[in-house]
CSV table of C-alpha atoms and ligand atoms in Angstrom, one decimal:
chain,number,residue,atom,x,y,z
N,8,UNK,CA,136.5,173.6,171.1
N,9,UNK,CA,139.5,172.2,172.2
N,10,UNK,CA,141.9,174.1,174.7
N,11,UNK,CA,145.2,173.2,172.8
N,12,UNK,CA,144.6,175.9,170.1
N,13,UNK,CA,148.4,174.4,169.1
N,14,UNK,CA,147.2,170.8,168.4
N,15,UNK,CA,145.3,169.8,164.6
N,16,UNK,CA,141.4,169.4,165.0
N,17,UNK,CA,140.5,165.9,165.1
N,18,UNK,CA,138.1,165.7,162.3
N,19,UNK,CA,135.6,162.3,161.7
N,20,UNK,CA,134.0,162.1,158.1
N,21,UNK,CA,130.9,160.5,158.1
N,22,UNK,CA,130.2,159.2,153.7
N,23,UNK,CA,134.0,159.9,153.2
N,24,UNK,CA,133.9,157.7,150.3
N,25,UNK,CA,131.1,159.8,148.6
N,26,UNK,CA,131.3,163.1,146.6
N,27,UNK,CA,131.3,165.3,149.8
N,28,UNK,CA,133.5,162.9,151.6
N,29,UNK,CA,136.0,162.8,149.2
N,30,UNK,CA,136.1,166.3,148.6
N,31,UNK,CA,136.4,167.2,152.4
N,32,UNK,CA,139.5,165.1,152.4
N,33,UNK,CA,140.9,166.8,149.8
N,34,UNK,CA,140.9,170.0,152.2
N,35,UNK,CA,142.0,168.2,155.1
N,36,UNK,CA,144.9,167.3,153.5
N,37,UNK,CA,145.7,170.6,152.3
N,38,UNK,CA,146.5,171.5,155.7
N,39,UNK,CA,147.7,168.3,157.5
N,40,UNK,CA,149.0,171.4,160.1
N,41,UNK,CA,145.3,172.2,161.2
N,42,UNK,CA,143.5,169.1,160.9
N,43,UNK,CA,144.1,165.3,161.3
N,44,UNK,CA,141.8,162.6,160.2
N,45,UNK,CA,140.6,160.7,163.7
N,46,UNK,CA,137.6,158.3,161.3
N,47,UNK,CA,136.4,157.5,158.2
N,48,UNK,CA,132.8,155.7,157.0
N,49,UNK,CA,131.7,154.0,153.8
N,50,UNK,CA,129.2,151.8,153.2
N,51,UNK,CA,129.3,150.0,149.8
N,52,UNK,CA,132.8,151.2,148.3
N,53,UNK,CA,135.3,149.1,150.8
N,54,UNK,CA,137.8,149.3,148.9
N,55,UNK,CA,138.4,152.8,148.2
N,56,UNK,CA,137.7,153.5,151.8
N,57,UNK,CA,140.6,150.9,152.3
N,58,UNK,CA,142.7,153.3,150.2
N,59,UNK,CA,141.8,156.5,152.3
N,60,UNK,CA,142.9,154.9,155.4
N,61,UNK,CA,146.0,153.8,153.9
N,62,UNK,CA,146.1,157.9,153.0
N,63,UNK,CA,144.8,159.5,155.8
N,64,UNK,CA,145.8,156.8,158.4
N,65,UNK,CA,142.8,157.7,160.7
N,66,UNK,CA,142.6,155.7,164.1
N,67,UNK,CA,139.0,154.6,163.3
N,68,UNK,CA,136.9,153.4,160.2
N,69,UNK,CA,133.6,152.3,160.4
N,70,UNK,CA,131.3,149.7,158.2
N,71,UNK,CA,128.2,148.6,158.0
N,72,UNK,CA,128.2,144.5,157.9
N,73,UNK,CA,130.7,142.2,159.8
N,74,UNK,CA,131.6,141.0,156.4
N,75,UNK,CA,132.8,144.4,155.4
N,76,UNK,CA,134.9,144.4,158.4
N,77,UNK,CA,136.6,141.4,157.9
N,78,UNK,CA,137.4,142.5,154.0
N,79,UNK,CA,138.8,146.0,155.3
N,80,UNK,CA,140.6,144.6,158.1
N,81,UNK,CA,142.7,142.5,155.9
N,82,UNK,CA,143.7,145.4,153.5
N,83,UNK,CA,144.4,147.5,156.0
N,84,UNK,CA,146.9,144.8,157.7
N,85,UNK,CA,148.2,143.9,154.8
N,86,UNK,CA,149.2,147.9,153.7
N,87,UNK,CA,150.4,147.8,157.6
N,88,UNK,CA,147.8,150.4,158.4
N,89,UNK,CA,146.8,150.6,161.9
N,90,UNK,CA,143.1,151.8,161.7
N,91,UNK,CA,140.7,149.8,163.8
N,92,UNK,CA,137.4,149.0,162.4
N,93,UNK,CA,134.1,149.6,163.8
N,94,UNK,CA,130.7,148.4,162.3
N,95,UNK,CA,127.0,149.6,161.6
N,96,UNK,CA,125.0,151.9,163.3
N,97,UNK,CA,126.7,151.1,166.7
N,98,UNK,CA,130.5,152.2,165.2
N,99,UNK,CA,129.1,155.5,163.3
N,100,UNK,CA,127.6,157.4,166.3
N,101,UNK,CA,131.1,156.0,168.6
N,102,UNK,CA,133.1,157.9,166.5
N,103,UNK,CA,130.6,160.6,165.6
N,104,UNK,CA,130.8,161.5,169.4
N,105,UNK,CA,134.0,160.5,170.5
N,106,UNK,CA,135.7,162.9,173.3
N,107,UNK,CA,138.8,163.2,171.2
N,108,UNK,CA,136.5,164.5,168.2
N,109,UNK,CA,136.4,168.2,167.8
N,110,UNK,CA,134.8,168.3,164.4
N,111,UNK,CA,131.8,165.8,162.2
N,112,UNK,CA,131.5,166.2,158.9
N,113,UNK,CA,127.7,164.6,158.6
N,114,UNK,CA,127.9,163.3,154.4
N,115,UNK,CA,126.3,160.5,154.8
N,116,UNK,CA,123.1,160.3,152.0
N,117,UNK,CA,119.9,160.0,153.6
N,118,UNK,CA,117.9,159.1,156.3
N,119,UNK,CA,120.6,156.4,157.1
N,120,UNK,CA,122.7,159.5,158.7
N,121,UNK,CA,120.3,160.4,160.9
N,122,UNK,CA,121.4,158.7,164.3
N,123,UNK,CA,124.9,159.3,163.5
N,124,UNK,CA,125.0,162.7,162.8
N,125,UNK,CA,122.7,163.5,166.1
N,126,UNK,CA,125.1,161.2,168.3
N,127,UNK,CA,127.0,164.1,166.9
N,128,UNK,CA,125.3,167.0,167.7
N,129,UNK,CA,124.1,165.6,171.4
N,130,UNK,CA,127.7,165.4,172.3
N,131,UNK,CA,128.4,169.0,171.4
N,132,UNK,CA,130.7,168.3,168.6
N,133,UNK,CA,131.0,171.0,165.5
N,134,UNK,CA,128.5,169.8,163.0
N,135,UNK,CA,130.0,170.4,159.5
N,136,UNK,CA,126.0,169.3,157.6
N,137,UNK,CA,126.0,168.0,154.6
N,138,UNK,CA,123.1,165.2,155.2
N,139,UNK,CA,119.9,167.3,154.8
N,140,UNK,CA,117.6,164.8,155.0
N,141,UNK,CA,118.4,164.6,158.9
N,142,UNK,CA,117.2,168.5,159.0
N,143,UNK,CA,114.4,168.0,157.0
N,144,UNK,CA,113.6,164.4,158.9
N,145,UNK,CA,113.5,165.9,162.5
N,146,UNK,CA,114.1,169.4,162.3
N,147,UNK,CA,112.3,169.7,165.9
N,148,UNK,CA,114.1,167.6,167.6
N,149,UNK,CA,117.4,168.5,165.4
N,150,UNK,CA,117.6,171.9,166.6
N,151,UNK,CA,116.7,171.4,170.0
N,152,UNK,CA,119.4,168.5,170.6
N,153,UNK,CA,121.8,171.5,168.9
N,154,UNK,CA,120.6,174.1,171.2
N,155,UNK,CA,120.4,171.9,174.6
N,156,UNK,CA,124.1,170.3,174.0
N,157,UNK,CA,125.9,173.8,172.8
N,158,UNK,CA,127.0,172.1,169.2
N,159,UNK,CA,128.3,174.4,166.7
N,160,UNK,CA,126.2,173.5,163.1
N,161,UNK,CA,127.5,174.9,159.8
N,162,UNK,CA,125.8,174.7,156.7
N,163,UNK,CA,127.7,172.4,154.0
N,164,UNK,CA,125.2,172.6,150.8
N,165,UNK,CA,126.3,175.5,148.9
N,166,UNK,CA,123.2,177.4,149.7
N,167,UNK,CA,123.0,177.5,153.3
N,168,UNK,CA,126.6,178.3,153.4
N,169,UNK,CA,126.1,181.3,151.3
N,170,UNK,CA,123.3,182.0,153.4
N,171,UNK,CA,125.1,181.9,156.5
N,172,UNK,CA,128.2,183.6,155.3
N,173,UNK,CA,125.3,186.8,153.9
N,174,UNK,CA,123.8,186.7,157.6
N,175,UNK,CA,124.6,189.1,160.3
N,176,UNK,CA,126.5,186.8,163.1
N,177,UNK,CA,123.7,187.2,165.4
N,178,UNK,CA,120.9,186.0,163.3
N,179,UNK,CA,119.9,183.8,166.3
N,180,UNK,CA,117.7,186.8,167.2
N,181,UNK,CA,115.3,186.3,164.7
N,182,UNK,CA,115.7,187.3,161.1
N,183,UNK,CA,112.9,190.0,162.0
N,184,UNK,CA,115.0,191.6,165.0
N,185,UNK,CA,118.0,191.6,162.8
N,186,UNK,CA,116.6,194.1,159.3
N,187,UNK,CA,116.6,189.9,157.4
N,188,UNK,CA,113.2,190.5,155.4
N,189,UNK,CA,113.8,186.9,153.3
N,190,UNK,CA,115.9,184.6,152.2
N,191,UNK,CA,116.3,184.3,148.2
N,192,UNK,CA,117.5,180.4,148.1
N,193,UNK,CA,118.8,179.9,144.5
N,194,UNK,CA,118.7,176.7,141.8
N,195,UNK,CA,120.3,175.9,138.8
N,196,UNK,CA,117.4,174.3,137.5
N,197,UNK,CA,119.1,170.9,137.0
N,198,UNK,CA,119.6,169.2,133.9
N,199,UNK,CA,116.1,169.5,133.1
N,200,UNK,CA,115.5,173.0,133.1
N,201,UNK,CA,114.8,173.7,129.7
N,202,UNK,CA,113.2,170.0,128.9
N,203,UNK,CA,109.5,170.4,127.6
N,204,UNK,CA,107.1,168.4,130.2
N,205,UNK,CA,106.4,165.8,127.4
N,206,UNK,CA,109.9,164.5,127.0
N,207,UNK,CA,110.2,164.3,130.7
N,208,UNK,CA,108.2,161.2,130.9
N,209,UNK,CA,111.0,159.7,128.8
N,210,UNK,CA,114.3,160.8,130.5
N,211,UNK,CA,117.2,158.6,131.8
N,212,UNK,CA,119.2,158.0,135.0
N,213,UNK,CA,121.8,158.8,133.4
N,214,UNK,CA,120.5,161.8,131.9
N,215,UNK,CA,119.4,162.9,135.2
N,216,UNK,CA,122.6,162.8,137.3
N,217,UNK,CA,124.6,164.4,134.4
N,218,UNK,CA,124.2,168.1,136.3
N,219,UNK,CA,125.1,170.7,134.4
N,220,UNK,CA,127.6,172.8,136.6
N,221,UNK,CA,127.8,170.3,140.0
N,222,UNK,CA,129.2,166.9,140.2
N,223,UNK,CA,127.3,165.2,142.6
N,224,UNK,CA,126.1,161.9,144.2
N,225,UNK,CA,123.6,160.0,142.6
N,226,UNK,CA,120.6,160.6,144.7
N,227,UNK,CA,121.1,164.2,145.3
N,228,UNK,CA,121.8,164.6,141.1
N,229,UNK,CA,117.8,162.8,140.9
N,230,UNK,CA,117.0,165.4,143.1
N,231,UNK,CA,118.3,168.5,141.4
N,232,UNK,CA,116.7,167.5,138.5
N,233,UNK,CA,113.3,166.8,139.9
N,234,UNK,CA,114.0,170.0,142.4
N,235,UNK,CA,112.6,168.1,145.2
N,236,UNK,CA,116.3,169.4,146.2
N,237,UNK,CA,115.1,172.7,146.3
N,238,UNK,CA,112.5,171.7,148.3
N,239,UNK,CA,114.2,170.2,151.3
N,240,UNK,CA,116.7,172.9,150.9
N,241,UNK,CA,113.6,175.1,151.9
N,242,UNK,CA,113.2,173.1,154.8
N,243,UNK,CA,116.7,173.3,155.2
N,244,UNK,CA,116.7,176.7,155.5
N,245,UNK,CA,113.8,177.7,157.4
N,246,UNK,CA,115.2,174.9,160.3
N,247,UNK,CA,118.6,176.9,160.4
N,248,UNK,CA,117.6,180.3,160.3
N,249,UNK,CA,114.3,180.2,162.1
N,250,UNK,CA,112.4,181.5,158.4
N,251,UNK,CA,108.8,180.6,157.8
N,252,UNK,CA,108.8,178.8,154.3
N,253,UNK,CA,107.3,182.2,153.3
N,254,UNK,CA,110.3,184.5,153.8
N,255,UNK,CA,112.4,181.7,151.4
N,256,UNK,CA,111.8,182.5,148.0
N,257,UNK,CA,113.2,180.5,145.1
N,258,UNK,CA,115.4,182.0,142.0
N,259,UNK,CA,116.3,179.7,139.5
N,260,UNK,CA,120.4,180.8,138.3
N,261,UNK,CA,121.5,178.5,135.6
N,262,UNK,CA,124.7,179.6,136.1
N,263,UNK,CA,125.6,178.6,139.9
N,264,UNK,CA,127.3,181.6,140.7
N,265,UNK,CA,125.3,183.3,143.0
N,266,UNK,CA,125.0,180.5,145.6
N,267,UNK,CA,122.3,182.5,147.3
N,268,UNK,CA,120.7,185.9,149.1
N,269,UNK,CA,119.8,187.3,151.8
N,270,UNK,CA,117.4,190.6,151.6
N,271,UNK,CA,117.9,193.1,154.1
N,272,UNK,CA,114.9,195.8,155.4
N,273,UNK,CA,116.9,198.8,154.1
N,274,UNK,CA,117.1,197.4,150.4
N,275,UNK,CA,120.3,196.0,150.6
N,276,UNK,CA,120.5,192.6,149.1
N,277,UNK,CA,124.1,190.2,150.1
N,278,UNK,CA,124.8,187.1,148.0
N,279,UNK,CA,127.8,185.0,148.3
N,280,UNK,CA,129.4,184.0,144.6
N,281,UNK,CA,131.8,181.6,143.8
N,282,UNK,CA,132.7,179.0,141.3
N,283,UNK,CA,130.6,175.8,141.9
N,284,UNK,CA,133.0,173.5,143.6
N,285,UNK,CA,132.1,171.9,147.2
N,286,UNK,CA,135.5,172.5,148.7
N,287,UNK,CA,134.5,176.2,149.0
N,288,UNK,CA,131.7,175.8,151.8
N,289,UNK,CA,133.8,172.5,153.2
N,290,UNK,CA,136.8,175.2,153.9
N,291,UNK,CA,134.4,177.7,155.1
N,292,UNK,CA,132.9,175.8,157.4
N,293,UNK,CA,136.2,173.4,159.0
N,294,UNK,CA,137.6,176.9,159.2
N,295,UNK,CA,134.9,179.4,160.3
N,296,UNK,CA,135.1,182.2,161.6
N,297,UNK,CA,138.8,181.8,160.0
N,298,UNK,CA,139.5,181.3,156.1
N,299,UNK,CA,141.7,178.8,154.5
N,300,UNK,CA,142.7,177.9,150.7
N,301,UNK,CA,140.2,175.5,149.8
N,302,UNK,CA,142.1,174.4,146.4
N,303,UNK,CA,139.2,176.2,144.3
N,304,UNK,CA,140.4,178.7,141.4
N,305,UNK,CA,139.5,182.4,141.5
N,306,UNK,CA,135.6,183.1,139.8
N,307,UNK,CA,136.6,184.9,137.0
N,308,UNK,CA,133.9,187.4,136.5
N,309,UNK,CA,134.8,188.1,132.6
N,310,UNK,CA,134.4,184.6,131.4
N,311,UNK,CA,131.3,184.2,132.9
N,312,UNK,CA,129.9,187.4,131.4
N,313,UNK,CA,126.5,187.1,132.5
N,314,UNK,CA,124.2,186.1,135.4
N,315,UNK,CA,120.6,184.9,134.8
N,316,UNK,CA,117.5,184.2,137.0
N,317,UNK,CA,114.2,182.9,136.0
N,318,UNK,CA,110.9,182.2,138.4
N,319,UNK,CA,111.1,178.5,138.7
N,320,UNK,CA,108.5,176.5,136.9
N,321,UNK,CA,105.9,174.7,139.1
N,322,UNK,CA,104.0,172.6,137.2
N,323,UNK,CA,106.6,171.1,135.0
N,324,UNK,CA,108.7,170.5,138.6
N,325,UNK,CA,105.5,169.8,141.4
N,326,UNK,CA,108.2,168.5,143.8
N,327,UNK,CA,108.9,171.8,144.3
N,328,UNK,CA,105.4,172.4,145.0
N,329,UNK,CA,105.0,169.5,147.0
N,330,UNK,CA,108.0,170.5,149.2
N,331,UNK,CA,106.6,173.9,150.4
N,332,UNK,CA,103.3,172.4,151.2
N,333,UNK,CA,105.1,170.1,153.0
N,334,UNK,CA,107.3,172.9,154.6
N,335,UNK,CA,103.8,174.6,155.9
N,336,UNK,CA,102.1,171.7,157.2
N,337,UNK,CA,105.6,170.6,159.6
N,338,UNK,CA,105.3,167.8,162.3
N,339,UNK,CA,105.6,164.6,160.4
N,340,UNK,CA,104.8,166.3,156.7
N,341,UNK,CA,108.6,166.6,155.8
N,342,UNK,CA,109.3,163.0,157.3
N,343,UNK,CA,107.4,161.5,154.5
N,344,UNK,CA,108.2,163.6,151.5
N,345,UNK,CA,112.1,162.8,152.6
N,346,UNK,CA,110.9,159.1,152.4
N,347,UNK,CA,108.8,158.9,149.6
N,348,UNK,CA,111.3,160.6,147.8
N,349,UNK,CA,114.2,157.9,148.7
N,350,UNK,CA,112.0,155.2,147.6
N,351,UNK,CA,111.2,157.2,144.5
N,352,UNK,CA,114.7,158.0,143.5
N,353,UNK,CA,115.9,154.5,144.2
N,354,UNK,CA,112.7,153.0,141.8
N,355,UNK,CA,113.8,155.9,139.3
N,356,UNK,CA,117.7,154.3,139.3
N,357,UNK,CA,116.5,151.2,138.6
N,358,UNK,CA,114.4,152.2,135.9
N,359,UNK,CA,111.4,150.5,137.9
N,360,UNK,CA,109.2,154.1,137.5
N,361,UNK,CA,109.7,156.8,135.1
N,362,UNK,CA,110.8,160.5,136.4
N,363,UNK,CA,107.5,162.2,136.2
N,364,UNK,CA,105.9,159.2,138.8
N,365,UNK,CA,108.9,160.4,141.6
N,366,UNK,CA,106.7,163.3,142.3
N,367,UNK,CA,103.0,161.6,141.4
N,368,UNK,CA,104.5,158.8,144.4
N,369,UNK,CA,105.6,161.2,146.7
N,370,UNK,CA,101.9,163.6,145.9
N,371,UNK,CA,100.2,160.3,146.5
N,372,UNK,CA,102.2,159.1,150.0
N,373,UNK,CA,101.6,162.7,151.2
N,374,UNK,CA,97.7,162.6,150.4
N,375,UNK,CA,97.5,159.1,152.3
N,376,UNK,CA,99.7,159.5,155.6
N,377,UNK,CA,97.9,162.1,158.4
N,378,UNK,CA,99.8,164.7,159.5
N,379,UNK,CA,101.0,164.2,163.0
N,380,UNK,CA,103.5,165.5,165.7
N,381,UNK,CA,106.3,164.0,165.9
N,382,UNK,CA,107.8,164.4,169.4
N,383,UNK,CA,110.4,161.6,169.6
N,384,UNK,CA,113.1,160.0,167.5
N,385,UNK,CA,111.3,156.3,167.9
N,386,UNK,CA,108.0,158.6,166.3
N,387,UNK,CA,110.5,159.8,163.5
N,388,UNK,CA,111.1,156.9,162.3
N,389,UNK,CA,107.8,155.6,162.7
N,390,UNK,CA,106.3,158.2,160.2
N,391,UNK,CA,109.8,157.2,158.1
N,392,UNK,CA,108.7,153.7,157.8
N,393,UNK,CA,105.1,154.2,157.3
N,394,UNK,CA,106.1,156.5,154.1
N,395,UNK,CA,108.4,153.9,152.8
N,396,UNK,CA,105.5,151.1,153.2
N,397,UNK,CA,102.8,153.6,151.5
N,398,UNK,CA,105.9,154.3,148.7
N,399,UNK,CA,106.4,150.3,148.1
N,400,UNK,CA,102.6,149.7,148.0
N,401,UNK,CA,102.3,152.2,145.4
N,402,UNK,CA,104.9,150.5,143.8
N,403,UNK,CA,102.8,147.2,143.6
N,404,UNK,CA,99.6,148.7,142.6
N,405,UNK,CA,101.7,150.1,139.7
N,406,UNK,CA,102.7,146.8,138.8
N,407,UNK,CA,106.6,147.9,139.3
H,510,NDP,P1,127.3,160.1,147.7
H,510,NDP,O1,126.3,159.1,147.2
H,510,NDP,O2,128.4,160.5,146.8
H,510,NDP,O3,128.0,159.6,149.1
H,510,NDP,C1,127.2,159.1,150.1
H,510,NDP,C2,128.0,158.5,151.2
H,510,NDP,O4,127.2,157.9,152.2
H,510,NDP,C3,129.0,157.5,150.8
H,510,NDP,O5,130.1,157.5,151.6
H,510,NDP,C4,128.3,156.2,151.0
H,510,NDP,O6,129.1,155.0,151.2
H,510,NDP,C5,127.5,156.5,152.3
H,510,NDP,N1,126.3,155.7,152.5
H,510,NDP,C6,125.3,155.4,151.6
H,510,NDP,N2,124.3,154.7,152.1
H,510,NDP,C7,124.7,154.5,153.4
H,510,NDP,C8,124.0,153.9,154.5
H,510,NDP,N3,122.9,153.2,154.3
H,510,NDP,N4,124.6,153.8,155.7
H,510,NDP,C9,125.8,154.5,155.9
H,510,NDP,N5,126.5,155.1,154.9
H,510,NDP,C10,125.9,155.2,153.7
H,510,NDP,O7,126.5,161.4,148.2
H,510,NDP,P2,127.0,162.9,148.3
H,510,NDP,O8,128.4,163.0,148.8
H,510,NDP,O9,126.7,163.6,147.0
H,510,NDP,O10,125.9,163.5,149.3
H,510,NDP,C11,126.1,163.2,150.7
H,510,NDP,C12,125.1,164.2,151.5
H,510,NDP,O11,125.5,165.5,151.2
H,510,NDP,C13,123.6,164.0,151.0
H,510,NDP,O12,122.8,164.2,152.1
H,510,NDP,C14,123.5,165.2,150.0
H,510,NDP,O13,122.1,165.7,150.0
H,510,NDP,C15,124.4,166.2,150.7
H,510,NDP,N6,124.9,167.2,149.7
H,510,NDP,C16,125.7,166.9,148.7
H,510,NDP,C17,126.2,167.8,147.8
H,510,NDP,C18,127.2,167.4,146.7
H,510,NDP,O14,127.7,168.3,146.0
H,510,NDP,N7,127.5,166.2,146.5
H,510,NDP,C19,125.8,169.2,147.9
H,510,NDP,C20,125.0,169.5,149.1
H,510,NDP,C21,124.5,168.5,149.9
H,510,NDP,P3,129.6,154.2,149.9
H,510,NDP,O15,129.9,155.2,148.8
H,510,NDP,O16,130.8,153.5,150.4
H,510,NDP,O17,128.5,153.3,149.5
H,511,MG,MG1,122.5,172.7,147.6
């Protein structure tokens, strides 16, 4: 990191108009002595990002059409803010690698973040990593880009972070060379938890995003109630800490307390617990190896009472399924359950398919698209974009 241990870290935020952005800005500011805002994305929402420059006053904000720019740009001069504006792909990985950047925070939903938050990673920037689906996407070429360039990555989704913080700190080794026998990954279960497989076939949008104990982005809400989110977690996971998807076992906790395990040789079992609010692993993760308020009240034990876990249920949630069989076969196999599933969620939001066809889609894609290697970012995308045409044919067939 920087060699002015005096100055504040210079921190972009990739999505800060989205759940994780926003939130990660609400840390930042808590300690405008440690970190300063150097850029900002969004992608639909100009106007609020117009209001976080105004805030945060970074030097750079970036998005994604000309016309965007020209709508920004005119806020921003008229609030006499000086941020300069950047657009598309181009702007996102110049100020995800910027020299003056310490720190990325990668929030961005998506396979859109990809590029960006590797421009990241390749310049050896700390990688705060909230946008799974760039893990589960390219987890090869991910990991090598982090160990090639030096790049510091942190786990952002609660899990991982728990994960990381239950890990000895040289779990590099090899989880077998350091007593690790698995990793137990936990789930709330989602909205759905309890629904009977029947009334599934009849569920909402807005049903679906209505998580019981996180609030969330849209897509990531479909997710944790179709627990394909459990699934690229467990791709997540084995990418970071080197696991086979057979040491990651998955506990559904209705409560979110526990934010996950890791189970030691000797018997000895570490979980991380905290209240479920973002700001905790965004804190532990701008701030690692130190600790900083994150805004988040103290878990009081007494009012929660009790902790539950349950074996998670399979056949009522196949994406779960789907995602460990996609987790064993690796190469392009996660690719195309990532894209699937975008195309999926997206046809779910507009009420074009009903919940239950998210996973039949993505079962289907998966069946139809070979399993190859996938050596190159250009071949990344490739098997991306194949998945999305095999997901929009289905579509058609369907009539949708
Ligand atoms: P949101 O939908 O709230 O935010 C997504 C962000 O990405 C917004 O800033 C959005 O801009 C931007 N964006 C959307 N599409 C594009 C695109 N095509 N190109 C560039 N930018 C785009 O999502 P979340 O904050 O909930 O999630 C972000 C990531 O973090 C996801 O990968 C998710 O899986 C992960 N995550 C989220 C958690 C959470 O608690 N929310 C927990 C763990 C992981 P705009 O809003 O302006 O359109
Ligand atoms: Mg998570």
């Amino acid at each position: 990191m920087g060699c002015d241990v005096n100055r504040a870290q210079r921190i972009t935020v990739l999505g800060a108009t989205g759940s994780i952005g926003l939130s990660t800005l609400d840390v930042i500011a808590r300690h405008p002595e440690r970190y300063q805002v150097f850029a900002l994305s969004g992608y639909s929402r100009i106007d609020e990002l117009l209001a976080l420059c105004v805030r945060h006053r970074p030097a750079f904000a970036v998005v994604p059409s000309a016309e965007a720019a020209a709508r920004l740009r005119d806020g921003l001069a008229a609030a006499g803010c000086a941020t300069e504006v950047l657009e598309g792909e181009a702007g996102l990985c110049q100020v995800a690698s910027a020299s003056e950047v310490d720190a990325v925070m990668a929030a961005i939903v998506g396979a859109a973040g990809l590029r960006s938050t590797l421009a990241a990673v390749e310049a050896g920037k700390k990688v705060l990593l909230a946008n799974k689906e760039a893990l589960v996407m390219s987890g090869a070429l991910f990991m090598d880009a982090v160990r090639r360039s030096g790049s510091v990555l942190l786990p952002i989704d609660s899990e991982h972070n728990a994960i990381f913080q239950c890990m000895p700190g040289d779990f590099a080794r090899g989880l077998g060379n350091v007593g690790v026998r698995r990793i137990l990954l936990t789930a709330s279960g989602g909205p759905f938890r309890d629904t009977p497989a029947a009334e599934l076939l009849n569920v909402t949008p807005e049903q679906a995003c209505a998580h019981p104990n996180w609030s969330m982005g849209r897509k990531i809400s479909v997710d944790s109630a179709s627990m394909l989110n459990k699934g690229l977690e467990l791709i997540e996971a084995c990418w970071l800490f080197d696991a086979k998807p057979s040491q990651v076992e998955v506990v559904v906790h209705p409560q979110s307390v526990i934010h996950s395990l890791v189970d030691y040789i000797d018997g000895s079992v570490l979980a991380q617990l905290g209240n479920p609010d973002m700001r905790t692993p965004i804190s532990n993760a701008l701030a690692w190896p130190e600790r900083i308020d994150s805004g988040v009240a103290p878990l009081d034990l007494f009012a929660i009472a009790r902790l539950d876990f349950q074996a998670p249920d399979e056949q009522r949630f196949p994406c779960l399924r789907l995602a460990r069989q996609a987790a064993e076969a690796g190469n392009s196999a996660p690719a195309v359950l990532n894209a699937a599933n975008e195309v999926a969620v997206e046809a779910f939001l507009q009420r074009r398919i009903r919940f239950p066809e998210i996973a039949s889609m993505i079962e289907q894609v998966l069946d139809q698209e070979p399993v190859v290697s996938l050596p190159t970012l250009e071949a990344v995308f490739a098997a991306d974009q194949r998945a999305r045409e095999l997901s929009r044919e289905w579509l058609r067939r369907h009539g949708r």
